[in-house]
């Protein structure tokens, strides 16, 4: 629509013709210097936090179990090196609810070389020299000359031993089950407890269950780690296949964009359809299997995730999800069939641009390397920070005691007033903490670690976006390609970005990081208040999380286009963001018609690659194909390498296609700028290629919204080149 005379344009003034403008401006200055200085200071502080954490932390606390004195069992170079297992004096006390609250069993724990393998009481073992010698392996020192009563009163030995087996470096009763469902321990259904009473073996289950609830995740992690050691080379092969397929797909797009897009669409529909068919067959085959009709709610959480694949409801959920995805894709294709033809032309132009800037395809490897460094630094710093506390000891008592759960010192606890008032109490290791200034602000340092992780990760991503944008903008605004392009577009763009626009990159990534850290805090608050919230609080938190999720998506969109404008014009972040936003608003219909449809097609490409590699990985690792039955490794969870290959394939495909997506976004903004600056005449010819002016001429919906004064664009010819020169 034509603006009324004298009325201010709604979305800013369009660009004016400038005969000196030939793409990314080289005569530029530093932008957002204040934010650049702030970013450098924060990075230096981040390094200081890492050094402080590494000097104070002790990762052994994560690796080794800890006895009642806070010593590490099995740690090399210590007296406990030959004692890698943790033994509980009275496993029954682990049934206390405090175990789940404080992650510490209220009984004496000591490091031992082996777990006990027989029934034995202290009273009987004391009268037999050989038995008592064996019994001493599970007692503290200082037993000489003491009677049984004195030993038990001093807590130097357990009242009895149970046949046990090591489990994640801890000794737990060797529980079994007979055919009738009867629980046994050491092949016996009963045992004499620490008080001399005869108890059923099933009474030990509660203690073992509570004692293992804290370390159950570690056991799963160990199995997963073992699966990785058995299948890492097959996973690597799967990722290489994903990389080759992605590279082949990109190369074919360069020469056969139209055919490849339609082949991709058909294959995505067929792959999802096959998934629905396979899930339906699994659902029907489980109909006659016993126990397959159990609901997921009744089953609850299981550490062996393969159990869920034997439940019909799991496959029904897969069928429903895949069917919804299939229907959505088909409906979108029906409604966007005309727009797809237009988007294909834009993909062809992007392929031509990538053909001139082939090094852009490998730039995601550089981004991935930088992100790996950021993630590794954050993870190592987080581990050292979380293990830099001091051991804290608390009073544990079975009966009522005013000093229960209070902090104590094990060295002088036996002569303290707390021991005098509560004679049966013990001073045991509880957790790691501290009262120094460093320990008081430890949570703040962890928060700083997380925030800088977000900021650095977003900075690396932003650097990649601006670098690619500068390279592809150099291609678009080169009137004679490739003569007017820089010799090395990626390197020259990377150099400009780091030299002049580190502050703008830091500014945009800072805004995004603040929103992300707020989302993390909302999730933390929601987790802490879980079970105590009323409906109003839940609704409020849900609304806040939804709003900040939408805000994060919007900021990512604004940042992406702002970096493109910074790469072209060299202005500061706020000005570039404003210019990009108004430019997109002046071309709102084109954004929906061209840019977003192209993003949808590229997403289908990623989905196809992930689907093909994922199906291959499923049949290989699950042993469903007889040809690979003897080749596939024996695993605890075959879904571990499958998920790894699927996620890795998506990241690889996303890396390749992100170059395409950035190329499309850059060319689109340059295309809109070109339409405003030039009119297609001999004096002001368009920089766009034949493909892009075909898009403009075919897109009638856009033509009708444009001012009729614009003439038909055309491909630059020799006369235009001479005129420009």
Coordinates of C-alpha atoms in Angstrom, one line a residue, residues 197-668:
X197 CA 15.2 -61.9 67.3
X198 CA 14.3 -64.2 64.4
X199 CA 13.3 -62.2 61.4
X200 CA 12.1 -63.0 57.9
X201 CA 14.5 -62.3 55.1
X202 CA 11.9 -60.0 53.4
X203 CA 12.4 -57.5 56.2
X204 CA 15.8 -56.7 54.7
X205 CA 14.2 -55.6 51.5
X206 CA 13.2 -52.2 52.8
X207 CA 16.7 -51.4 54.1
X208 CA 18.4 -52.5 50.9
X209 CA 15.9 -50.6 48.8
X210 CA 16.4 -47.3 50.7
X211 CA 20.2 -47.8 50.7
X212 CA 20.3 -48.3 46.9
X213 CA 17.9 -45.5 46.0
X214 CA 20.7 -43.0 46.1
X215 CA 23.1 -45.0 44.0
X216 CA 20.6 -46.7 41.6
X217 CA 21.3 -44.0 39.0
X218 CA 25.0 -44.7 39.3
X219 CA 24.4 -48.4 38.5
X220 CA 22.5 -47.4 35.4
X221 CA 25.2 -45.0 34.5
X222 CA 27.9 -47.8 34.8
X223 CA 25.9 -50.1 32.6
X224 CA 25.5 -47.3 30.0
X225 CA 29.2 -46.7 30.2
X226 CA 29.9 -50.4 29.6
X227 CA 27.5 -50.3 26.6
X228 CA 29.5 -47.4 25.2
X229 CA 32.8 -49.3 25.6
X230 CA 31.3 -52.2 23.7
X231 CA 29.7 -50.2 20.9
X232 CA 31.7 -47.0 20.5
X233 CA 33.2 -48.0 17.2
X234 CA 29.8 -49.0 15.8
X235 CA 28.4 -45.7 17.0
X236 CA 31.3 -43.9 15.3
X237 CA 30.5 -45.8 12.0
X238 CA 26.9 -44.7 12.3
X239 CA 27.8 -41.1 12.8
X240 CA 30.2 -41.3 9.8
X241 CA 27.4 -42.7 7.7
X242 CA 25.2 -39.8 8.8
X243 CA 27.9 -37.4 7.8
X244 CA 28.3 -39.0 4.4
X245 CA 24.5 -39.0 3.8
X246 CA 24.3 -35.3 4.9
X247 CA 27.2 -34.3 2.6
X248 CA 25.8 -36.3 -0.3
X249 CA 22.4 -34.6 0.3
X250 CA 24.0 -31.2 0.2
X251 CA 26.0 -32.0 -3.0
X252 CA 22.8 -33.3 -4.7
X253 CA 20.9 -30.1 -3.6
X254 CA 23.6 -28.1 -5.3
X255 CA 22.8 -29.6 -8.7
X256 CA 19.3 -31.2 -8.3
X257 CA 17.5 -29.0 -5.8
X258 CA 14.0 -29.4 -7.3
X259 CA 14.2 -33.2 -7.6
X260 CA 15.9 -33.7 -4.3
X261 CA 13.3 -31.6 -2.4
X262 CA 10.4 -33.7 -3.8
X263 CA 12.3 -37.0 -3.2
X264 CA 13.0 -35.8 0.3
X265 CA 9.3 -35.1 1.0
X266 CA 8.2 -38.5 -0.4
X267 CA 10.9 -40.3 1.6
X268 CA 10.0 -38.6 4.8
X269 CA 6.4 -39.6 4.4
X270 CA 7.4 -43.2 3.6
X271 CA 9.8 -43.4 6.6
X272 CA 7.2 -42.2 9.0
X273 CA 4.6 -44.5 7.4
X274 CA 7.0 -47.4 7.9
X275 CA 7.5 -46.4 11.5
X276 CA 3.7 -46.5 12.0
X277 CA 3.5 -49.9 10.4
X278 CA 6.4 -51.4 12.5
X279 CA 4.9 -50.1 15.7
X280 CA 1.5 -51.5 14.8
X281 CA 3.1 -54.9 14.2
X282 CA 4.8 -54.8 17.6
X283 CA 1.5 -53.7 19.2
X284 CA -0.3 -56.7 17.7
X285 CA 2.4 -59.2 18.5
X286 CA 2.3 -58.3 22.2
X287 CA -1.4 -59.0 22.4
X288 CA -0.8 -62.6 23.6
X289 CA 2.2 -61.9 25.8
X290 CA 1.6 -62.0 29.5
X291 CA 1.8 -58.7 31.4
X292 CA 1.9 -56.6 28.2
X293 CA -1.4 -54.9 29.1
X294 CA 0.1 -53.2 32.2
X295 CA -0.2 -49.4 31.9
X296 CA 2.8 -47.1 32.0
X297 CA 1.4 -45.5 35.1
X298 CA 1.2 -48.8 37.0
X299 CA 4.7 -49.8 35.8
X300 CA 6.3 -46.7 37.1
X301 CA 9.9 -45.8 36.6
X302 CA 12.2 -48.6 35.6
X303 CA 16.0 -48.4 35.3
X304 CA 15.9 -51.1 32.6
X305 CA 14.2 -49.1 29.8
X306 CA 13.8 -52.2 27.6
X307 CA 10.9 -53.2 29.9
X308 CA 8.8 -50.5 28.4
X309 CA 9.2 -52.1 25.0
X310 CA 7.3 -55.1 26.3
X311 CA 4.2 -53.0 27.1
X312 CA 1.5 -52.5 24.5
X313 CA 0.8 -49.0 25.7
X314 CA 4.3 -47.9 24.8
X315 CA 3.9 -48.9 21.1
X316 CA 0.4 -47.4 21.1
X317 CA 1.9 -44.1 22.2
X318 CA 4.5 -44.4 19.4
X319 CA 1.7 -45.0 16.8
X320 CA -0.3 -42.0 17.9
X321 CA 2.8 -39.7 17.9
X322 CA 4.0 -40.8 14.5
X323 CA 0.4 -40.6 13.1
X324 CA 0.0 -37.0 14.3
X325 CA 3.4 -36.1 12.8
X326 CA 2.4 -37.7 9.5
X327 CA -0.9 -36.0 9.3
X328 CA 0.6 -32.6 10.1
X329 CA 3.3 -32.9 7.4
X330 CA 0.8 -34.0 4.8
X331 CA -1.6 -31.2 5.6
X332 CA 1.3 -28.7 5.5
X333 CA 2.3 -30.0 2.1
X334 CA -1.2 -29.7 0.8
X335 CA -1.6 -26.1 1.9
X336 CA 1.9 -25.1 1.0
X337 CA 2.3 -26.9 -2.4
X338 CA 2.5 -23.6 -4.3
X339 CA 4.9 -22.0 -1.8
X340 CA 7.2 -25.1 -2.0
X341 CA 7.9 -24.3 -5.7
X342 CA 8.9 -20.8 -4.7
X343 CA 11.1 -22.1 -1.8
X344 CA 12.8 -24.5 -4.1
X345 CA 14.1 -21.6 -6.2
X346 CA 15.5 -20.0 -3.0
X347 CA 17.2 -23.3 -2.1
X348 CA 18.7 -23.4 -5.6
X349 CA 20.1 -19.9 -5.0
X350 CA 21.5 -20.9 -1.6
X351 CA 23.1 -23.9 -3.3
X352 CA 24.8 -21.7 -5.8
X353 CA 26.1 -19.4 -3.0
X354 CA 27.5 -22.4 -1.1
X355 CA 29.1 -23.6 -4.3
X356 CA 31.1 -20.3 -4.3
X357 CA 31.8 -20.6 -0.5
X358 CA 32.4 -24.3 -0.1
X359 CA 34.4 -23.8 3.1
X360 CA 31.2 -22.7 4.8
X361 CA 30.1 -26.4 4.9
X362 CA 33.0 -27.2 7.2
X363 CA 32.6 -24.1 9.4
X364 CA 30.2 -26.0 11.8
X365 CA 33.2 -28.2 12.8
X366 CA 34.9 -25.1 14.1
X367 CA 31.8 -24.0 16.0
X368 CA 31.4 -27.6 17.3
X369 CA 35.0 -27.5 18.6
X370 CA 34.5 -24.2 20.4
X371 CA 31.2 -25.4 21.9
X372 CA 33.0 -28.6 23.1
X373 CA 35.6 -26.5 24.9
X374 CA 32.9 -24.4 26.5
X375 CA 30.9 -27.5 27.6
X376 CA 33.9 -29.3 28.9
X377 CA 35.1 -26.3 30.9
X378 CA 31.6 -25.8 32.4
X379 CA 31.3 -29.5 33.3
X380 CA 34.8 -29.8 34.9
X381 CA 34.3 -26.6 36.8
X382 CA 30.8 -27.7 38.1
X383 CA 32.3 -31.0 39.3
X384 CA 35.1 -29.4 41.1
X385 CA 32.8 -26.8 42.7
X386 CA 30.4 -29.4 43.9
X387 CA 33.2 -31.5 45.4
X388 CA 35.0 -28.6 47.1
X389 CA 33.1 -28.9 50.4
X390 CA 34.4 -30.2 53.7
X391 CA 33.0 -33.3 55.4
X392 CA 30.1 -32.6 57.8
X393 CA 29.3 -35.0 60.6
X394 CA 25.9 -35.3 62.4
X395 CA 24.5 -37.1 65.4
X396 CA 22.5 -40.2 64.4
X397 CA 20.3 -41.9 67.0
X398 CA 17.6 -44.6 66.8
X399 CA 15.6 -43.3 69.8
X400 CA 14.4 -39.8 70.7
X401 CA 17.3 -37.4 71.2
X402 CA 17.4 -33.6 71.4
X403 CA 20.7 -33.5 69.6
X404 CA 19.6 -35.7 66.7
X405 CA 20.8 -34.4 63.2
X406 CA 23.0 -31.8 64.9
X407 CA 26.6 -31.2 63.7
X408 CA 29.2 -33.0 65.7
X409 CA 33.0 -33.7 65.8
X410 CA 33.9 -37.4 65.7
X411 CA 37.3 -36.8 67.4
X412 CA 35.8 -35.7 70.7
X413 CA 32.2 -37.0 70.4
X414 CA 32.7 -39.8 72.9
X415 CA 33.4 -37.3 75.7
X416 CA 31.0 -34.7 74.6
X417 CA 27.7 -33.7 76.4
X418 CA 25.7 -34.9 73.4
X419 CA 27.0 -38.4 73.8
X420 CA 26.3 -38.2 77.6
X421 CA 22.7 -37.2 77.0
X422 CA 22.2 -39.7 74.2
X423 CA 24.3 -42.7 75.0
X424 CA 23.3 -44.7 71.9
X425 CA 24.0 -41.9 69.5
X426 CA 26.8 -41.9 66.9
X427 CA 28.7 -39.1 65.2
X428 CA 28.7 -40.2 61.5
X429 CA 29.6 -38.6 58.3
X430 CA 26.5 -36.9 56.8
X431 CA 27.5 -34.9 53.7
X432 CA 30.0 -32.4 52.4
X433 CA 29.5 -28.7 53.3
X434 CA 31.4 -25.9 55.0
X435 CA 31.1 -22.7 56.9
X436 CA 33.9 -20.6 55.3
X437 CA 33.2 -17.6 53.1
X438 CA 34.0 -19.7 50.1
X439 CA 31.5 -22.4 51.1
X440 CA 28.8 -19.9 51.9
X441 CA 29.0 -18.4 48.4
X442 CA 29.5 -21.7 46.6
X443 CA 25.9 -21.7 45.3
X444 CA 26.6 -18.2 43.8
X445 CA 29.8 -19.6 42.1
X446 CA 27.7 -22.4 40.7
X447 CA 25.2 -19.9 39.4
X448 CA 28.0 -17.8 37.9
X449 CA 29.3 -21.0 36.2
X450 CA 26.0 -21.8 34.6
X451 CA 25.4 -18.2 33.5
X452 CA 28.8 -17.9 31.9
X453 CA 28.2 -21.2 30.2
X454 CA 25.1 -19.9 28.6
X455 CA 26.8 -16.6 27.6
X456 CA 29.9 -18.3 26.1
X457 CA 27.8 -20.9 24.3
X458 CA 25.5 -18.3 22.8
X459 CA 28.6 -16.2 21.9
X460 CA 30.1 -19.1 19.9
X461 CA 26.8 -19.7 18.1
X462 CA 26.5 -16.0 17.4
X463 CA 30.0 -15.9 16.0
X464 CA 29.2 -18.7 13.6
X465 CA 26.0 -16.9 12.4
X466 CA 27.7 -13.6 11.8
X467 CA 30.7 -15.2 10.1
X468 CA 28.4 -17.2 7.7
X469 CA 26.2 -14.1 7.1
X470 CA 29.2 -12.0 6.1
X471 CA 30.5 -14.6 3.7
X472 CA 27.1 -15.1 2.0
X473 CA 26.4 -11.4 1.9
X474 CA 29.7 -11.0 0.1
X475 CA 28.4 -13.4 -2.5
X476 CA 25.0 -11.7 -3.0
X477 CA 26.4 -8.1 -3.3
X478 CA 29.1 -9.2 -5.7
X479 CA 27.8 -7.9 -9.1
X480 CA 30.2 -10.1 -11.0
X481 CA 30.6 -13.5 -9.3
X482 CA 33.1 -14.6 -8.2
X483 CA 35.4 -11.8 -9.4
X484 CA 33.9 -9.2 -6.9
X485 CA 34.0 -11.6 -4.0
X486 CA 36.9 -11.8 -1.4
X487 CA 39.4 -14.5 -2.0
X488 CA 38.5 -16.3 1.3
X489 CA 35.0 -15.1 2.3
X490 CA 34.8 -17.2 5.5
X491 CA 38.1 -16.1 6.9
X492 CA 37.6 -12.4 6.0
X493 CA 34.2 -12.5 7.6
X494 CA 35.5 -14.2 10.7
X495 CA 38.3 -11.6 11.0
X496 CA 35.8 -8.7 10.7
X497 CA 33.5 -10.2 13.3
X498 CA 36.2 -10.8 15.9
X499 CA 38.0 -7.5 15.3
X500 CA 35.1 -5.1 15.1
X501 CA 32.0 -6.8 16.5
X502 CA 32.9 -8.9 19.6
X503 CA 30.9 -6.4 21.6
X504 CA 27.8 -6.8 19.4
X505 CA 28.1 -10.6 19.6
X506 CA 28.5 -10.4 23.4
X507 CA 25.5 -8.0 23.7
X508 CA 23.1 -10.2 21.7
X509 CA 24.3 -13.4 23.5
X510 CA 24.0 -11.6 26.9
X511 CA 20.3 -10.8 26.3
X512 CA 19.6 -14.4 25.3
X513 CA 21.6 -15.8 28.3
X514 CA 19.6 -13.7 30.8
X515 CA 16.3 -15.1 29.4
X516 CA 17.7 -18.6 29.5
X517 CA 18.9 -18.3 33.1
X518 CA 15.5 -17.0 34.1
X519 CA 14.0 -20.1 32.6
X520 CA 16.4 -22.2 34.6
X521 CA 15.4 -20.4 37.8
X522 CA 11.7 -20.9 37.0
X523 CA 12.3 -24.7 36.5
X524 CA 14.3 -24.8 39.8
X525 CA 11.5 -23.0 41.7
X526 CA 8.9 -25.3 40.2
X527 CA 10.9 -28.3 41.2
X528 CA 11.5 -27.0 44.8
X529 CA 7.8 -26.2 45.3
X530 CA 6.5 -29.4 43.8
X531 CA 3.9 -30.9 46.0
X532 CA 3.3 -27.7 48.0
X533 CA 1.9 -25.6 45.2
X534 CA -1.8 -24.6 44.9
X535 CA -3.5 -24.4 41.6
X536 CA -3.0 -20.6 41.4
X537 CA 0.8 -21.0 41.9
X538 CA 1.0 -23.8 39.3
X539 CA -0.9 -21.7 36.8
X540 CA 1.3 -18.7 37.4
X541 CA 4.5 -20.7 37.0
X542 CA 3.2 -22.4 33.9
X543 CA 2.3 -19.0 32.3
X544 CA 5.7 -17.6 33.2
X545 CA 7.6 -20.6 31.7
X546 CA 5.5 -20.3 28.6
X547 CA 6.0 -16.6 28.2
X548 CA 9.8 -16.8 28.7
X549 CA 10.0 -19.7 26.2
X550 CA 8.2 -17.6 23.6
X551 CA 10.5 -14.7 24.5
X552 CA 13.6 -16.8 24.0
X553 CA 12.4 -17.9 20.6
X554 CA 11.7 -14.3 19.6
X555 CA 15.1 -13.1 20.8
X556 CA 16.8 -15.8 18.9
X557 CA 15.0 -14.7 15.7
X558 CA 15.9 -11.1 16.3
X559 CA 19.5 -11.8 17.2
X560 CA 20.0 -14.0 14.1
X561 CA 18.8 -11.2 11.7
X562 CA 20.6 -8.5 13.7
X563 CA 23.9 -10.4 13.2
X564 CA 23.2 -10.5 9.5
X565 CA 22.8 -6.7 9.4
X566 CA 25.9 -6.2 11.6
X567 CA 27.9 -8.3 9.1
X568 CA 26.7 -6.2 6.2
X569 CA 26.7 -2.6 7.6
X570 CA 29.0 -2.8 10.6
X571 CA 26.5 -0.9 12.9
X572 CA 26.0 -1.6 16.6
X573 CA 23.7 -4.4 17.8
X574 CA 20.6 -2.3 18.7
X575 CA 20.6 -0.4 15.4
X576 CA 21.1 -3.5 13.4
X577 CA 18.3 -5.3 15.3
X578 CA 15.9 -2.4 14.7
X579 CA 16.8 -2.2 11.0
X580 CA 16.4 -6.0 10.6
X581 CA 13.1 -6.0 12.4
X582 CA 11.6 -3.1 10.3
X583 CA 13.0 -4.6 7.1
X584 CA 11.2 -7.9 7.9
X585 CA 8.0 -6.1 8.9
X586 CA 8.0 -4.2 5.6
X587 CA 8.3 -7.6 3.9
X588 CA 6.0 -9.6 6.3
X589 CA 4.3 -11.7 3.6
X590 CA 7.6 -12.6 2.0
X591 CA 8.9 -13.8 5.4
X592 CA 6.0 -16.2 5.7
X593 CA 6.0 -17.3 2.0
X594 CA 9.7 -17.7 1.3
X595 CA 11.8 -17.9 4.5
X596 CA 9.7 -20.0 6.7
X597 CA 8.6 -22.5 4.0
X598 CA 12.3 -23.0 3.2
X599 CA 13.1 -23.6 6.9
X600 CA 10.3 -26.2 6.9
X601 CA 11.8 -28.0 3.9
X602 CA 15.3 -28.0 5.5
X603 CA 13.8 -29.5 8.6
X604 CA 12.3 -32.3 6.6
X605 CA 15.8 -32.9 5.2
X606 CA 17.2 -33.3 8.7
X607 CA 14.2 -35.5 9.7
X608 CA 14.9 -37.8 6.7
X609 CA 18.6 -38.3 7.5
X610 CA 17.9 -38.9 11.2
X611 CA 15.1 -41.4 10.2
X612 CA 17.2 -43.4 7.8
X613 CA 20.2 -43.6 10.2
X614 CA 17.9 -44.3 13.2
X615 CA 16.1 -47.2 11.4
X616 CA 19.5 -48.7 10.4
X617 CA 20.8 -48.4 14.0
X618 CA 17.6 -50.0 15.4
X619 CA 17.8 -53.1 13.3
X620 CA 21.5 -53.4 13.9
X621 CA 21.8 -53.0 17.6
X622 CA 18.5 -54.7 18.5
X623 CA 19.6 -57.8 16.5
X624 CA 16.3 -57.9 14.5
X625 CA 18.3 -58.6 11.3
X626 CA 19.8 -62.1 11.2
X627 CA 22.7 -61.0 9.1
X628 CA 23.9 -58.7 11.9
X629 CA 22.9 -61.0 14.8
X630 CA 26.5 -62.2 15.4
X631 CA 28.1 -58.9 14.6
X632 CA 26.1 -56.6 16.9
X633 CA 27.7 -56.2 20.4
X634 CA 26.0 -57.7 23.5
X635 CA 24.6 -54.7 25.5
X636 CA 22.6 -54.1 28.7
X637 CA 20.5 -51.5 26.9
X638 CA 20.5 -51.6 23.1
X639 CA 18.7 -48.2 23.1
X640 CA 21.8 -46.5 24.4
X641 CA 23.8 -46.6 21.1
X642 CA 20.6 -46.1 19.1
X643 CA 19.8 -42.9 20.9
X644 CA 23.4 -41.8 20.6
X645 CA 23.4 -42.4 16.9
X646 CA 20.1 -40.7 16.4
X647 CA 21.0 -37.6 18.5
X648 CA 24.5 -37.5 16.8
X649 CA 23.0 -37.8 13.4
X650 CA 20.6 -34.9 14.1
X651 CA 23.5 -32.7 15.3
X652 CA 25.5 -33.6 12.2
X653 CA 22.6 -33.0 9.8
X654 CA 21.8 -29.8 11.7
X655 CA 25.4 -28.7 11.3
X656 CA 25.3 -29.1 7.5
X657 CA 21.7 -27.7 7.1
X658 CA 22.4 -24.8 9.5
X659 CA 24.7 -23.5 6.8
X660 CA 21.9 -23.7 4.3
X661 CA 19.5 -22.0 6.8
X662 CA 21.9 -19.2 7.5
X663 CA 22.5 -18.8 3.7
X664 CA 18.8 -18.6 3.0
X665 CA 18.2 -16.1 5.8
X666 CA 21.1 -13.9 4.6
X667 CA 20.1 -14.0 1.0
X668 CA 16.5 -13.3 1.9

